Short mmCIF file of C-alpha atoms in Angstrom, two decimals:
data_model
loop_
_atom_site.label_atom_id
_atom_site.label_comp_id
_atom_site.label_asym_id
_atom_site.label_seq_id
_atom_site.Cartn_x
_atom_site.Cartn_y
_atom_site.Cartn_z
CA MET A 11 101.64 85.70 114.27
CA ARG A 12 103.84 86.14 117.26
CA TRP A 13 107.09 84.20 115.06
CA GLN A 14 105.80 86.43 111.57
CA THR A 15 105.18 89.67 114.11
CA VAL A 16 109.39 89.00 115.19
CA ARG A 17 110.34 87.94 111.59
CA GLN A 18 109.14 91.42 110.06
CA PHE A 19 110.99 93.38 112.80
CA LEU A 20 114.16 91.22 112.74
CA TRP A 21 114.21 90.76 108.70
CA GLY A 22 112.19 93.21 107.37
CA GLU A 23 108.59 92.27 104.86
CA VAL A 24 107.66 88.74 105.22
CA PRO A 25 107.88 86.97 102.05
CA SER A 26 103.67 86.35 100.44
CA SER A 27 104.82 83.31 99.23
CA LYS A 28 107.45 80.22 99.34
CA LEU A 29 108.69 80.87 95.71
CA GLU A 30 109.25 84.48 96.88
CA GLN A 31 110.59 82.97 100.04
CA ARG A 32 113.04 81.63 98.60
CA LEU A 33 113.98 84.14 95.69
CA LEU A 34 114.71 86.13 98.52
CA LEU A 35 117.12 83.31 100.48
CA LYS A 36 119.25 83.50 97.02
CA LEU A 37 119.13 87.10 96.71
CA ASP A 38 120.26 87.63 100.48
CA TRP A 39 122.84 85.10 100.32
CA PHE A 40 124.49 86.21 96.41
CA ILE A 41 123.94 89.86 96.43
CA LEU A 42 124.61 90.31 100.04
CA SER A 43 127.46 88.35 100.31
CA TYR A 44 129.52 89.89 97.46
CA CYS A 45 128.41 93.80 98.10
CA CYS A 46 129.26 93.21 101.88
CA PHE A 47 132.81 91.47 100.91
CA MET A 48 133.11 94.25 98.09
CA TYR A 49 132.68 97.06 100.44
CA PHE A 50 134.38 95.20 102.84
CA THR A 51 137.57 95.67 101.13
CA ASN A 52 136.84 99.45 99.94
CA TYR A 53 136.74 100.60 103.74
CA LEU A 54 139.68 98.51 104.45
CA ASP A 55 141.65 100.29 102.15
CA ARG A 56 140.57 103.84 103.17
CA ALA A 57 140.79 103.11 107.10
CA ASN A 58 144.32 101.08 106.27
CA VAL A 59 145.66 104.36 105.57
CA ASN A 60 144.38 106.10 108.88
CA ASN A 61 145.97 103.47 110.47
CA ALA A 62 149.35 103.22 108.67
CA TYR A 63 149.65 106.89 109.13
CA VAL A 64 149.82 106.33 113.20
CA SER A 65 152.06 103.22 112.51
CA GLY A 66 155.08 104.43 110.66
CA MET A 67 153.88 106.18 107.28
CA LYS A 68 154.61 109.06 108.66
CA GLN A 69 157.92 108.86 109.84
CA GLU A 70 159.29 106.81 106.99
CA LEU A 71 157.50 109.46 104.19
CA ASN A 72 158.62 112.52 105.96
CA MET A 73 154.49 113.71 105.89
CA GLN A 74 154.90 117.19 107.01
CA GLY A 75 151.63 119.42 108.08
CA ASN A 76 148.52 118.80 106.76
CA ASP A 77 149.78 116.06 103.93
CA PHE A 78 147.77 113.31 105.62
CA ASN A 79 144.23 115.75 105.31
CA LYS A 80 146.53 116.19 101.69
CA ILE A 81 145.75 112.39 100.86
CA ASN A 82 142.12 111.83 102.45
CA THR A 83 141.22 115.02 100.16
CA ILE A 84 142.69 113.69 96.72
CA PHE A 85 141.01 110.07 97.53
CA THR A 86 137.82 112.59 98.05
CA CYS A 87 138.67 114.65 94.71
CA GLY A 88 139.27 111.18 92.47
CA TYR A 89 135.73 109.96 94.46
CA ILE A 90 133.88 112.77 93.18
CA VAL A 91 134.84 112.49 89.64
CA GLY A 92 134.08 108.43 89.38
CA MET A 93 131.03 109.23 91.37
CA ILE A 94 127.71 109.83 88.58
CA PRO A 95 129.80 108.19 86.11
CA ASN A 96 129.76 105.23 87.65
CA ASN A 97 126.72 104.76 88.35
CA LEU A 98 125.53 105.69 84.93
CA MET A 99 127.88 103.07 83.25
CA LEU A 100 125.59 100.14 85.15
CA GLN A 101 122.67 101.74 82.94
CA VAL A 102 125.23 100.10 80.13
CA VAL A 103 127.56 97.73 81.51
CA PRO A 104 125.87 94.92 82.83
CA PRO A 105 126.62 95.08 86.99
CA ARG A 106 128.48 91.95 87.22
CA LEU A 107 131.21 92.80 85.45
CA TRP A 108 131.55 96.49 86.11
CA PHE A 109 131.82 95.82 89.86
CA PRO A 110 134.22 93.16 90.15
CA SER A 111 136.33 94.93 87.86
CA MET A 112 136.82 98.49 89.13
CA GLN A 113 137.65 96.67 92.16
CA ILE A 114 140.73 94.19 90.16
CA VAL A 115 141.70 98.29 89.55
CA TRP A 116 141.62 99.32 93.58
CA GLY A 117 142.97 96.11 94.29
CA VAL A 118 146.26 96.83 91.91
CA LEU A 119 146.27 100.11 93.09
CA THR A 120 146.82 99.50 96.70
CA PHE A 121 149.80 96.73 95.40
CA CYS A 122 151.27 100.36 94.72
CA SER A 123 150.66 101.91 97.64
CA SER A 124 153.45 99.71 98.98
CA THR A 125 155.67 100.44 96.82
CA VAL A 126 155.67 103.83 97.35
CA HIS A 127 158.55 106.12 98.35
CA ASN A 128 157.15 109.86 99.12
CA VAL A 129 153.83 111.04 99.63
CA GLN A 130 153.78 112.82 95.79
CA GLN A 131 153.23 109.21 95.19
CA LEU A 132 150.79 108.40 96.96
CA TYR A 133 148.80 111.68 96.19
CA ALA A 134 148.43 109.78 92.72
CA ILE A 135 147.41 106.66 93.79
CA ARG A 136 145.36 108.06 95.89
CA PHE A 137 143.39 110.24 93.77
CA PHE A 138 142.29 106.96 91.19
CA GLN A 139 141.69 104.76 94.14
CA GLY A 140 139.06 107.51 94.50
CA ILE A 141 137.59 106.90 91.50
CA SER A 142 137.32 103.21 91.02
CA GLU A 143 135.99 103.02 94.80
CA ALA A 144 133.28 105.59 93.66
CA SER A 145 131.27 102.74 92.14
CA THR A 146 130.72 100.63 95.08
CA PHE A 147 128.73 102.36 97.81
CA VAL A 148 126.40 104.42 95.87
CA GLY A 149 126.08 101.47 92.79
CA THR A 150 125.03 98.67 95.29
CA HIS A 151 122.21 100.99 97.05
CA TYR A 152 121.16 101.32 93.80
CA ILE A 153 121.33 97.76 92.95
CA LEU A 154 119.40 97.12 96.49
CA GLY A 155 116.69 99.09 95.71
CA SER A 156 116.10 97.44 92.12
CA TRP A 157 115.70 94.07 93.86
CA TYR A 158 113.79 94.85 97.09
CA LYS A 159 111.15 96.59 98.68
CA SER A 160 110.60 99.42 101.23
CA GLY A 161 109.78 97.24 104.30
CA GLU A 162 113.09 94.91 103.11
CA LEU A 163 115.47 97.47 102.62
CA GLY A 164 116.46 99.33 105.30
CA LYS A 165 118.19 96.10 107.22
CA ARG A 166 119.46 94.87 104.13
CA SER A 167 120.98 98.58 103.36
CA GLY A 168 122.54 98.05 107.45
CA ILE A 169 124.06 95.13 107.22
CA PHE A 170 125.90 96.42 103.72
CA THR A 171 127.00 99.75 105.64
CA SER A 172 127.91 97.59 108.78
CA SER A 173 130.38 96.06 106.26
CA GLY A 174 132.21 98.28 105.79
CA LEU A 175 132.41 100.02 108.94
CA ALA A 176 134.04 95.56 109.69
CA GLY A 177 136.54 96.96 106.98
CA THR A 178 137.21 100.10 109.37
CA LEU A 179 137.20 97.78 112.51
CA PHE A 180 139.14 94.36 111.37
CA SER A 181 141.84 97.30 109.76
CA GLY A 182 142.65 98.35 113.13
CA VAL A 183 143.01 95.14 114.38
CA LEU A 184 145.16 93.79 110.88
CA GLN A 185 147.64 96.92 111.74
CA ALA A 186 148.40 95.97 115.35
CA ALA A 187 149.24 92.42 113.95
CA VAL A 188 151.19 93.13 110.48
CA TYR A 189 153.03 95.89 113.20
CA GLN A 190 153.62 93.27 115.71
CA HIS A 191 154.71 89.89 113.19
CA LEU A 192 155.34 91.66 110.03
CA GLY A 193 157.42 94.54 110.17
CA GLY A 194 160.73 94.79 109.08
CA VAL A 195 159.95 91.33 107.35
CA GLY A 196 161.62 91.29 103.22
CA GLY A 197 163.45 94.37 104.17
CA ARG A 198 159.45 95.76 104.34
CA SER A 199 157.59 98.47 107.17
CA GLY A 200 154.28 96.76 108.71
CA TRP A 201 152.35 99.70 106.95
CA ARG A 202 153.49 98.55 103.58
CA TRP A 203 152.71 94.51 104.69
CA LEU A 204 148.79 96.10 105.47
CA PHE A 205 148.56 97.51 101.91
CA ILE A 206 149.63 93.88 100.17
CA ILE A 207 147.72 92.62 102.28
CA ASP A 208 144.08 94.30 101.29
CA GLY A 209 145.14 93.47 97.91
CA VAL A 210 145.44 89.78 98.56
CA ILE A 211 142.34 90.25 100.15
CA THR A 212 140.50 92.20 97.45
CA LEU A 213 141.36 90.45 94.03
CA PRO A 214 139.83 86.69 94.77
CA ILE A 215 136.84 88.92 95.61
CA ALA A 216 136.73 90.57 92.37
CA LEU A 217 136.99 87.06 91.03
CA TYR A 218 133.74 85.64 93.55
CA GLY A 219 131.92 89.02 91.73
CA PHE A 220 131.85 88.06 88.10
CA LEU A 221 130.95 84.20 89.31
CA VAL A 222 127.76 85.40 91.38
CA PHE A 223 126.61 89.09 90.91
CA PRO A 224 123.02 88.75 89.23
CA ASP A 225 122.81 92.31 88.12
CA VAL A 226 119.42 94.15 87.59
CA PRO A 227 116.20 91.82 88.37
CA SER A 228 115.46 93.51 84.39
CA THR A 229 118.40 91.96 83.05
CA THR A 230 119.53 89.00 85.30
CA ARG A 231 121.31 85.19 83.80
CA ALA A 232 121.88 84.49 87.45
CA PHE A 233 122.32 80.54 87.12
CA TYR A 234 120.59 80.09 90.39
CA LEU A 235 117.65 81.85 89.77
CA SER A 236 114.74 80.07 88.09
CA GLU A 237 112.36 81.63 85.15
CA GLU A 238 109.64 82.02 87.40
CA GLU A 239 111.78 83.79 90.25
CA ARG A 240 113.23 86.20 87.31
CA ALA A 241 109.86 86.94 86.63
CA LEU A 242 108.80 87.36 90.35
CA SER A 243 111.85 89.91 90.34
CA GLN A 244 110.28 92.18 88.43
CA ASP A 245 105.97 91.96 89.09
CA ARG A 246 107.12 92.25 93.09
CA LEU A 247 109.10 95.81 92.29
CA ASP A 248 107.57 96.75 89.29
CA SER A 249 103.98 97.74 89.36
CA ASP A 250 104.38 101.67 89.59
CA VAL A 251 108.18 101.96 87.74
CA VAL A 252 108.18 104.85 85.19
CA HIS A 253 110.93 102.98 82.51
CA HIS A 254 112.84 105.10 80.30
CA SER A 255 115.51 104.92 77.58
CA LEU A 256 118.83 106.91 78.61
CA SER A 257 118.64 110.18 77.12
CA TRP A 258 118.62 114.38 78.11
CA ASP A 259 114.82 114.38 79.59
CA LEU A 260 116.63 112.38 82.64
CA ALA A 261 118.42 115.94 83.68
CA LYS A 262 114.88 117.52 83.10
CA ARG A 263 113.11 115.03 84.79
CA VAL A 264 116.10 114.96 87.85
CA LEU A 265 116.18 119.15 88.39
CA SER A 266 112.50 119.87 88.17
CA ARG A 267 111.86 117.78 90.91
CA TRP A 268 112.03 118.03 94.83
CA ARG A 269 114.19 115.19 95.51
CA TRP A 270 117.61 115.56 93.81
CA TYR A 271 118.12 118.74 96.15
CA GLY A 272 116.40 117.86 99.59
CA CYS A 273 118.61 114.30 99.46
CA SER A 274 121.18 115.67 98.39
CA LEU A 275 121.22 118.45 100.65
CA LEU A 276 120.52 115.81 103.16
CA PHE A 277 123.49 113.60 103.46
CA ALA A 278 126.05 116.80 101.64
CA ILE A 279 125.62 117.87 105.70
CA SER A 280 124.30 114.67 107.46
CA GLY A 281 127.36 112.52 106.33
CA GLU A 282 129.69 115.27 107.88
CA THR A 283 128.99 113.86 111.37
CA GLU A 284 130.92 110.84 110.67
CA SER A 285 134.11 113.10 110.76
CA PHE A 286 135.00 111.05 114.51
CA GLY A 287 135.53 108.30 112.34
CA SER A 288 136.59 109.49 109.01
CA ASN A 289 139.61 111.00 110.16
CA ASN A 290 140.21 108.69 112.58
CA LEU A 291 139.92 112.00 115.62
CA MET A 292 140.68 109.36 118.47
CA GLY A 293 143.86 107.32 117.08
CA GLN A 294 145.15 111.02 116.35
CA TRP A 295 144.21 112.25 119.83
CA LEU A 296 145.74 109.08 121.40
CA SER A 297 148.88 110.02 119.34
CA ALA A 298 149.15 113.65 120.07
CA ILE A 299 148.80 113.19 123.80
CA GLY A 300 151.23 110.43 124.36
CA GLY A 301 151.70 107.03 126.50
CA TYR A 302 149.87 104.55 124.36
CA THR A 303 151.65 102.25 122.10
CA VAL A 304 151.45 101.98 118.59
CA GLU A 305 149.26 99.10 118.75
CA GLN A 306 147.04 100.63 121.54
CA VAL A 307 146.47 103.62 119.76
CA ASP A 308 145.64 100.97 116.40
CA TYR A 309 142.80 98.81 118.40
CA TYR A 310 141.29 101.13 121.08
CA PRO A 311 139.64 103.50 118.12
CA SER A 312 137.66 100.09 116.71
CA GLY A 313 135.36 100.85 119.48
CA VAL A 314 134.57 103.54 117.93
CA THR A 315 133.13 101.58 114.86
CA ALA A 316 131.95 98.93 116.84
CA PHE A 317 129.11 101.25 118.66
CA GLY A 318 128.82 102.32 114.79
CA ILE A 319 127.85 98.53 113.89
CA ALA A 320 125.70 98.43 116.05
CA SER A 321 123.81 101.62 116.04
CA THR A 322 123.26 100.71 112.50
CA LEU A 323 121.92 97.21 112.67
CA VAL A 324 119.48 97.82 115.57
CA CYS A 325 118.51 101.34 113.29
CA ALA A 326 118.23 99.70 110.14
CA THR A 327 115.93 96.80 111.86
CA TRP A 328 113.81 99.85 113.49
CA THR A 329 113.04 101.61 110.55
CA ASP A 330 112.20 98.65 108.19
CA TYR A 331 109.55 97.51 111.19
CA THR A 332 108.13 101.13 111.01
CA ARG A 333 108.79 102.69 107.84
CA ALA A 334 109.89 105.97 109.63
CA ARG A 335 113.06 106.63 108.70
CA TRP A 336 113.71 110.11 109.87
CA PRO A 337 113.79 109.00 113.60
CA VAL A 338 117.30 108.10 113.02
CA LEU A 339 119.17 110.86 112.04
CA VAL A 340 117.33 112.36 114.85
CA TYR A 341 119.65 110.25 117.42
CA MET A 342 122.11 110.66 115.61
CA CYS A 343 122.47 113.97 115.71
CA PHE A 344 122.02 113.83 119.25
CA CYS A 345 124.63 111.41 120.24
CA CYS A 346 127.03 113.20 118.22
CA THR A 347 126.26 116.51 120.13
CA VAL A 348 126.95 114.86 123.14
CA ALA A 349 129.89 113.63 122.47
CA ALA A 350 130.86 117.23 120.73
CA ILE A 351 130.49 118.75 123.92
CA CYS A 352 131.80 116.29 126.32
CA ILE A 353 135.28 116.72 123.99
CA LEU A 354 134.88 120.25 123.62
CA VAL A 355 135.27 120.51 127.31
CA TRP A 356 139.07 119.77 127.93
CA SER A 357 138.64 119.36 131.61
CA SER A 358 136.74 116.55 131.18
CA PRO A 359 138.35 113.04 131.98
CA THR A 360 139.95 110.85 129.76
CA GLY A 361 137.42 107.95 130.42
CA LEU A 362 134.30 110.86 129.86
CA LYS A 363 136.69 111.07 126.43
CA PHE A 364 136.67 108.46 125.35
CA PHE A 365 133.18 107.49 126.39
CA ALA A 366 132.70 110.42 123.61
CA TYR A 367 134.50 109.08 120.95
CA TYR A 368 132.51 105.71 121.32
CA PHE A 369 129.73 107.17 121.50
CA ALA A 370 129.74 109.19 118.29
CA GLY A 371 129.69 106.15 116.48
CA ALA A 372 125.78 106.33 116.13
CA SER A 373 126.86 108.96 113.28
CA TYR A 374 127.21 106.02 111.06
CA ALA A 375 123.87 104.96 111.09
CA GLY A 376 122.51 107.79 109.08
CA GLN A 377 124.28 106.33 106.20
CA ALA A 378 121.90 103.39 105.83
CA THR A 379 118.52 104.74 106.32
CA THR A 380 119.22 108.20 104.60
CA PHE A 381 120.43 106.14 101.69
CA ALA A 382 117.15 103.53 102.29
CA TRP A 383 115.11 106.74 102.29
CA ALA A 384 116.10 107.77 99.03
CA ASN A 385 115.71 104.95 97.61
CA GLN A 386 111.87 104.48 99.29
CA ILE A 387 112.03 108.12 97.86
CA CYS A 388 113.01 107.89 94.04
CA ALA A 389 111.59 104.02 93.92
CA ASP A 390 109.41 104.94 90.69
CA ASP A 391 111.76 105.88 88.51
CA TYR A 392 115.05 103.92 88.06
CA GLN A 393 117.29 106.80 86.62
CA GLU A 394 116.70 109.18 88.45
CA ARG A 395 116.86 107.35 91.86
CA ALA A 396 120.40 106.41 90.27
CA ILE A 397 121.35 110.16 90.15
CA VAL A 398 119.86 110.92 93.16
CA LEU A 399 122.22 108.20 94.92
CA ALA A 400 125.12 108.93 93.24
CA SER A 401 124.60 112.70 93.99
CA MET A 402 123.74 112.41 97.70
CA ASN A 403 127.24 111.45 98.20
CA MET A 404 129.11 113.19 95.58
CA TRP A 405 128.05 116.22 97.25
CA ASN A 406 129.15 115.37 100.25
CA ASN A 407 132.13 114.55 99.09
CA ALA A 408 132.27 118.21 97.24
CA VAL A 409 131.80 119.25 101.17
CA ASN A 410 134.43 116.31 102.69
CA ALA A 411 136.98 117.31 100.48
CA TRP A 412 137.71 120.43 102.14
CA TRP A 413 135.65 120.00 105.61
CA PRO A 414 138.55 118.01 107.55
CA LEU A 415 140.79 120.43 106.46
CA LEU A 416 139.36 123.61 107.61
CA PHE A 417 137.76 122.14 111.02
CA TYR A 418 139.91 118.69 111.48
CA PRO A 419 143.30 118.91 110.10
CA ALA A 420 145.85 116.88 112.48
CA THR A 421 147.96 120.03 113.35
CA ASP A 422 144.87 120.69 115.95
CA ALA A 423 145.47 117.05 117.73
CA PRO A 424 144.68 116.41 120.47
CA ARG A 425 141.70 119.05 121.35
CA PHE A 426 139.70 119.94 117.46
CA LYS A 427 138.10 122.45 119.34
CA ARG A 428 137.05 123.95 115.83
CA GLY A 429 136.10 120.59 114.83
CA MET A 430 133.98 120.23 117.87
CA ILE A 431 132.03 123.20 117.62
CA ALA A 432 131.16 122.43 113.89
CA MET A 433 129.89 119.38 115.13
CA ILE A 434 127.53 120.47 116.90
CA CYS A 435 125.96 123.30 114.17
CA THR A 436 126.27 120.23 111.37
CA CYS A 437 124.10 117.97 113.99
CA ALA A 438 121.34 121.08 114.57
CA ALA A 439 120.98 121.80 110.28
CA THR A 440 121.06 118.14 110.04
CA LEU A 441 117.72 117.97 112.36
CA GLY A 442 116.19 120.93 109.60
CA VAL A 443 117.00 119.44 106.54
CA THR A 444 115.65 116.12 108.17
CA TRP A 445 112.11 117.90 108.78
CA LEU A 446 112.33 119.83 105.02
CA VAL A 447 112.76 116.25 103.40
CA TRP A 448 110.48 114.28 105.30
CA TYR A 449 108.05 117.10 105.04
CA LEU A 450 108.54 116.98 100.85
CA GLU A 451 108.21 113.28 101.15
CA GLN A 452 104.56 114.04 102.87
CA ARG A 453 103.70 116.31 100.50
CA GLU A 454 104.46 114.35 97.53
CA GLN A 455 102.39 111.67 98.64
CA ARG A 456 99.62 113.73 99.80
CA LEU A 457 99.65 115.11 95.58
CA ALA A 458 100.08 112.11 94.74
CA LYS A 459 96.72 110.12 96.23
CA ARG A 460 94.86 113.13 95.54
CA LYS A 461 95.68 112.34 91.96
CA ALA A 462 94.94 108.96 91.80
CA ALA A 463 92.16 109.12 93.39
CA LYS A 464 90.49 111.59 91.26
CA HIS A 465 92.05 109.84 88.23
CA GLY A 466 89.80 106.68 89.64
CA MET A 467 86.65 108.90 89.93
CA ARG A 468 87.11 109.86 86.66
CA GLU A 469 87.51 106.00 85.21
CA ALA A 470 84.98 104.26 87.35
CA SER A 471 82.44 106.91 86.51
CA PRO A 472 82.37 108.91 83.34
CA ASN A 473 78.65 109.36 83.45
CA PRO A 474 78.31 109.74 87.34
CA VAL A 475 74.67 111.52 86.85
CA GLU A 476 73.31 108.87 84.48
CA ILE A 477 74.80 106.12 86.84
CA ASP A 478 72.73 107.67 89.52
CA LYS A 479 69.52 107.46 87.80
CA PRO A 480 67.20 104.30 88.12
CA LEU A 481 67.03 101.73 85.95
CA LYS A 482 63.77 101.65 83.75
CA ASP A 483 61.45 99.53 83.58
CA GLU A 484 61.46 96.60 81.24
#
């Protein structure tokens, strides 16, 4: 009993049979391995732009003012454009073909990034990379929700999200090593070699996806799953799922419920707490105040990501065990508020600012939990779930397209006063929306239970009066 409790806490709901245990082992190995490698290269690409900027790209491309913010904004615009179409394509094209194909597209574009001669060329490349990379994050959360139960989902979502953060962590280390050892080799700057290496890492992983990714339970033909395991993969999740054909009725279903509005609003706001890391504020701070080498500017912000990975995994483990998602958002808001206050008080010592930036890594913990929560809320409708997950990320990126330009422009380094005030307000708003989503979910569950109980009474007792009559003597 004690071992089962530990097993449930560390890895989610305990399988009910050896067959289910074997199925989960295969799913964890093949789904998580590919999705994590794919997201690793996805985030590696995004982080490389940040690291390249502080490692020579700014000077070589003669970037001025907010050119760096514009690169991220244009990428975000492409990301927004590609969000819902990519997730709907998973309903039409097998995921084992769509995911690796999009990965090849952004891998080739990453190679192209190493050849640019001006920032305008980088703008164009980043827009199309945004469209192709939009397939990965929400698409994977859709796939995870298609294979895993609610009690298994948080940890897997956390591992997946952490793989992207590992890409960010690895990018800083990689950029520093490239700057030291490859800068000038073949007549190319170190930051150009960074994009080449990124592309070299990306393409073999796409090939791996073509070979092993299992699609979804209803269509899987994966060679490593037996017929019995394929049947179980549907039976253990499909009991209350409503299957619909793709039609305009989908829009009516989505827009007539609270789920799309509540979940989209939640991540549109809470996702902006990640501004500490997504805009590499610590790297810009170190570069602006001076006194640090290029290698140090690349290495030191890795601590933000490391704390983010630790927070994500611990919180994801806890939410699977307790089935409560909202406390993670409270923890995230507390950490980010404390960090913003420490940085806002500019007279605070440098050591405290280092602590604040690292502590703010907790902002990444909310990402996996929020999407696991949405998967849980929309578990009874596959198509609605695909739209809700895509819309959450789409609205967050719609805000993120202008948010850094307004609150975290590169010209505000090193203080980011407006940004720290905005962060405190964002955390307060996140707490309010978290309570709203929790309340609406609880209300929906209460109404569903009442409806099920009333329906069950009607089926079991079509004529209660006659059932209460005593039996006649024969």
